Coordinates of C-alpha atoms in Angstrom, one line a residue:
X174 CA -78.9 16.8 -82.9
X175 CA -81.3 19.4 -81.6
X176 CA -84.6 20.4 -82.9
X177 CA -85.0 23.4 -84.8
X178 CA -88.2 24.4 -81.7
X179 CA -85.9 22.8 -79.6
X180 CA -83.2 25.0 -80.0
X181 CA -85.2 28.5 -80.5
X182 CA -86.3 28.2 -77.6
X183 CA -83.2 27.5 -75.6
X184 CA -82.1 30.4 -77.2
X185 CA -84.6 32.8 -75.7
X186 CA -84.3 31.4 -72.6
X187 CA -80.7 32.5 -72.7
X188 CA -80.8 35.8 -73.9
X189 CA -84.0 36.4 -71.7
X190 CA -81.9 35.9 -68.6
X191 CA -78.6 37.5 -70.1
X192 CA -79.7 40.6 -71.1
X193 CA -80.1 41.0 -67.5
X194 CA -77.5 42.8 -66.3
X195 CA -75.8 40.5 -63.1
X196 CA -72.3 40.5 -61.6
X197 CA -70.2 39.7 -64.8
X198 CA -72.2 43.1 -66.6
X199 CA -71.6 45.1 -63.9
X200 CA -67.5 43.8 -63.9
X201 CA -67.3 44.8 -67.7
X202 CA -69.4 48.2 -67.3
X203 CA -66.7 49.0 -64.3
X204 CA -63.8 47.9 -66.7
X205 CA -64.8 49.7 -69.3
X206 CA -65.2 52.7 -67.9
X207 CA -62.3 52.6 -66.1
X208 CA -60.0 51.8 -69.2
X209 CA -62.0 51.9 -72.4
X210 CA -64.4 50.2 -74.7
X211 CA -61.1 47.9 -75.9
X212 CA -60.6 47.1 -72.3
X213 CA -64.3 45.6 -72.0
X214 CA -64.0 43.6 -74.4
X215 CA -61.1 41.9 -73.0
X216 CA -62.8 41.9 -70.1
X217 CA -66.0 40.2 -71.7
X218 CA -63.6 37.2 -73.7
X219 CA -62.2 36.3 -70.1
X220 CA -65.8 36.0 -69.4
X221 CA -66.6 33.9 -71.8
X222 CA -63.8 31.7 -71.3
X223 CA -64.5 31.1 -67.6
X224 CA -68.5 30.4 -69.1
X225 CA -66.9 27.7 -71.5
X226 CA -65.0 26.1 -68.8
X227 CA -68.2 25.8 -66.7
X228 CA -70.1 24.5 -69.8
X229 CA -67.3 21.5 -70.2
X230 CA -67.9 20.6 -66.1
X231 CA -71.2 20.8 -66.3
X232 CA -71.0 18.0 -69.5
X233 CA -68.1 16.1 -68.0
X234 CA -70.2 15.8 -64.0
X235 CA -67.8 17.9 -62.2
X236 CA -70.0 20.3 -61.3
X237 CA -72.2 17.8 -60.1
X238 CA -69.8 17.3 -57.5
X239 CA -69.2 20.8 -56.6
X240 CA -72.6 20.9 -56.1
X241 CA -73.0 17.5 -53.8
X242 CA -70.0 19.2 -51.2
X243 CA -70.8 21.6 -49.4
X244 CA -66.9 22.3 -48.2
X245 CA -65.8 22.1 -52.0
X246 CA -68.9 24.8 -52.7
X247 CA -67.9 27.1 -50.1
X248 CA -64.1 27.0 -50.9
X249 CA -65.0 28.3 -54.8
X250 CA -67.3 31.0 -53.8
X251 CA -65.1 32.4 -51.2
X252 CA -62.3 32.1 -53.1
X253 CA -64.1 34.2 -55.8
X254 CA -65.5 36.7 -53.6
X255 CA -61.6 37.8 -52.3
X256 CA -60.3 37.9 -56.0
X257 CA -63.5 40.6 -56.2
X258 CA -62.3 42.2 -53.0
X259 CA -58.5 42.3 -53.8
X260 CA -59.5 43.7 -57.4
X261 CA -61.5 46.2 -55.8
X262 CA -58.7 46.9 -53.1
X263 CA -56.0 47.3 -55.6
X264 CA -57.8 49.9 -57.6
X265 CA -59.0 51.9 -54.5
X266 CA -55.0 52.1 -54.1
X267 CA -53.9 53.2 -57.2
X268 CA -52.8 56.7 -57.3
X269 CA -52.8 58.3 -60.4
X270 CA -50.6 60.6 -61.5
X271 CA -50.9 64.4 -60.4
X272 CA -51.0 66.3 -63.6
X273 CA -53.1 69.1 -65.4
X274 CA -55.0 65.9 -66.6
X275 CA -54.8 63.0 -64.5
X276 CA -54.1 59.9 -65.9
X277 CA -54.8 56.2 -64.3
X278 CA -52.3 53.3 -64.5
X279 CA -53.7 51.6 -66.7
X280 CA -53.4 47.7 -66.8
X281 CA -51.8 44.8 -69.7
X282 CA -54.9 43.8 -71.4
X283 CA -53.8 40.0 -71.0
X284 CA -53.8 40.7 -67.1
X285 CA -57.8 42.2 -67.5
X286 CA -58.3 39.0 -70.0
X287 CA -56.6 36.9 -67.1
X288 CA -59.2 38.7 -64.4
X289 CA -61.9 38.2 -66.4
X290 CA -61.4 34.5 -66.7
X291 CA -60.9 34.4 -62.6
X292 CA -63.9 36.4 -62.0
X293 CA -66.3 33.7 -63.4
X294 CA -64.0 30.5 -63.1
X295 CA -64.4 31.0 -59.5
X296 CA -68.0 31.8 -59.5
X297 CA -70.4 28.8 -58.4
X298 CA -73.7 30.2 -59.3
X299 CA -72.5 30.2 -63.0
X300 CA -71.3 26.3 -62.4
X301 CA -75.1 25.7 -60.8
X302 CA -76.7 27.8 -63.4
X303 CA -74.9 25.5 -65.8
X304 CA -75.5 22.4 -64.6
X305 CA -79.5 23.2 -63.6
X306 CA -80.5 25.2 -67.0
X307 CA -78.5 23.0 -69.3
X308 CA -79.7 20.0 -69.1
X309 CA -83.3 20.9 -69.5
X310 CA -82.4 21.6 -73.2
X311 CA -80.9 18.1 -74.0
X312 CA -82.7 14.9 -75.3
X313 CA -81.3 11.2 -74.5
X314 CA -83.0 10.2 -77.6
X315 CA -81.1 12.8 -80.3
X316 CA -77.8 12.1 -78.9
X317 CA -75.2 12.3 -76.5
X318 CA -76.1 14.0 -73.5
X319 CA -72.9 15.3 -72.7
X320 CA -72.5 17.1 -75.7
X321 CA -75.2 18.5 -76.5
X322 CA -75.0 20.1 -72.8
X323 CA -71.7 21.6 -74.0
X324 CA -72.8 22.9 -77.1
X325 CA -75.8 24.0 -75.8
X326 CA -73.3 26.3 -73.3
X327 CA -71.3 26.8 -76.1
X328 CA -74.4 28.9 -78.0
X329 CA -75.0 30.3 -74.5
X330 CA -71.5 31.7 -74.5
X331 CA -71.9 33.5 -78.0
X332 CA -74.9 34.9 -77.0
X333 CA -73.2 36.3 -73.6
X334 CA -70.5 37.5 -76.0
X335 CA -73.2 39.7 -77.7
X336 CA -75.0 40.9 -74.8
X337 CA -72.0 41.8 -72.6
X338 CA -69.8 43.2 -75.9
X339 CA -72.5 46.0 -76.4
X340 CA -72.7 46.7 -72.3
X341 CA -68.8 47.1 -72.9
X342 CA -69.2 49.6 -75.8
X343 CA -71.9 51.7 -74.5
X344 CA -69.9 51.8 -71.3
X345 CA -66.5 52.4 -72.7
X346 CA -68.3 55.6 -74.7
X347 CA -70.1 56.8 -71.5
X348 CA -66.5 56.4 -69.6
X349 CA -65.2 58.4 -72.7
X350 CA -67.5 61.2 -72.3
X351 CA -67.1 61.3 -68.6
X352 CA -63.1 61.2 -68.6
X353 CA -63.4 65.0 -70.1
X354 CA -64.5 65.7 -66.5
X355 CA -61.2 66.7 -64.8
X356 CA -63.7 65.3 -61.5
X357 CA -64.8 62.1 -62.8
X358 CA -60.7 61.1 -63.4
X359 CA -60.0 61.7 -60.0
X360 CA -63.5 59.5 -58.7
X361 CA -63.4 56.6 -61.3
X362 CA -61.5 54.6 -59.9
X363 CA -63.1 54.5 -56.5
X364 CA -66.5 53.6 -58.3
X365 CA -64.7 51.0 -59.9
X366 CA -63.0 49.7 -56.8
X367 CA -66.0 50.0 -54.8
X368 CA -68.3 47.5 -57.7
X369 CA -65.7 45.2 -57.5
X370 CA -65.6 45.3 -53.3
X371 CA -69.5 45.3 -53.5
X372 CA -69.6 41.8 -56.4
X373 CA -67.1 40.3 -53.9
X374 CA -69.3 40.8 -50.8
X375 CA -72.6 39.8 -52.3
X376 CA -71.0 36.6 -53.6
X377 CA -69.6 35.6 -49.8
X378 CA -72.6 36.1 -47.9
X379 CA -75.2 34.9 -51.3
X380 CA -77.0 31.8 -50.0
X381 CA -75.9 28.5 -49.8
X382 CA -76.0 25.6 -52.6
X383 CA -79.4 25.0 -52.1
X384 CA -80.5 28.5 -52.9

């Protein structure tokens, strides 16, 4: 279905622009240092399914008509930016418990898989990414459209996987080094509450569809 050339260089594209760390990064990196290298990893496979689901609209159209409404566009991306700022609120309010070593709550890895998922489900500049970088890869003449535009977001996904499984490792060891500071427990969960606040601002006032 695709080209060998074709495909190669789809592929750098990708990884060209998702070795770049953006929003979803900096949500695993807070994650992970917050709970562990096990915990970004969940976090990244919620990622990755919220990617896939964007992959299937953009294949199936509905993100063309996410993208043709401006009320439907707004609704997503505001919606997405308070999930941020209740995440981030939520963890500014936790209180950990006072002991010789202070331990944070932590949280059921299905409900970090679940946050994950919500994080970039309700994200429309991955759904635009999708439907504007996608389609540039896929030939009428070699196939169905459609799916090649999912499996073409499909590969993009396992890439992601890569990229943001090794930002969750290194970040998960740094967070393990850093936990030994009796300082850093008490403080990491107000730099983790404050990346999520931060993501969830930058989405509501980002530009509008046409940006």
């Amino acid at each position: 279905m695709f080209e060998w050339t074709q495909l190669a260089t789809f592929m750098l594209a990708a990884s060209l622009l998702i070795v770049v760390p953006g929003p979803a990064v900096l949500y695993v990196v807070a994650r992970s240092i917050d709970q562990g290298r096990l915990a970004g990893i969940v976090s990244v496979l919620g990622i990755a399914l919220g990617a896939l689901v964007h992959s299937l609209a953009a294949a199936v159209g509905i993100t063309a008509v996410l993208t043709a409404s401006a009320l439907a566009f707004s609704t997503v991306k505001y919606l997405g930016a308070a999930y941020l700022v209740y995440l981030g609120i939520t963890t500014l309010l936790k209180k950990p418990d006072l002991q010789e070593k202070i331990v944070v709550k932590r949280q059921p890895l299905w409900q970090i898989f679940r946050q994950g998922f919500v994080v970039n489900l309700l994200n429309p500049k991955t759904a635009l990414f999708f439907l504007a970088f996608l389609p540039q890869f896929a030939d009428p003449t070699r196939g169905s459209v459609p799916l090649q535009t999912f499996l073409l977001g499909l590969v993009f996904v396992i890439i992601a996987l890569v990229s943001d499984g090794i930002y969750a490792l290194l970040a998960g060891q740094l967070g393990g080094w850093l936990k030994q500071s009796q300082t850093f427990q008490q403080r990491q969960q107000y730099f983790s509450g404050l990346v999520y606040i931060a993501l969830g601002v930058g989405t509501a006032v980002s530009g509008s569809k046409t940006q």
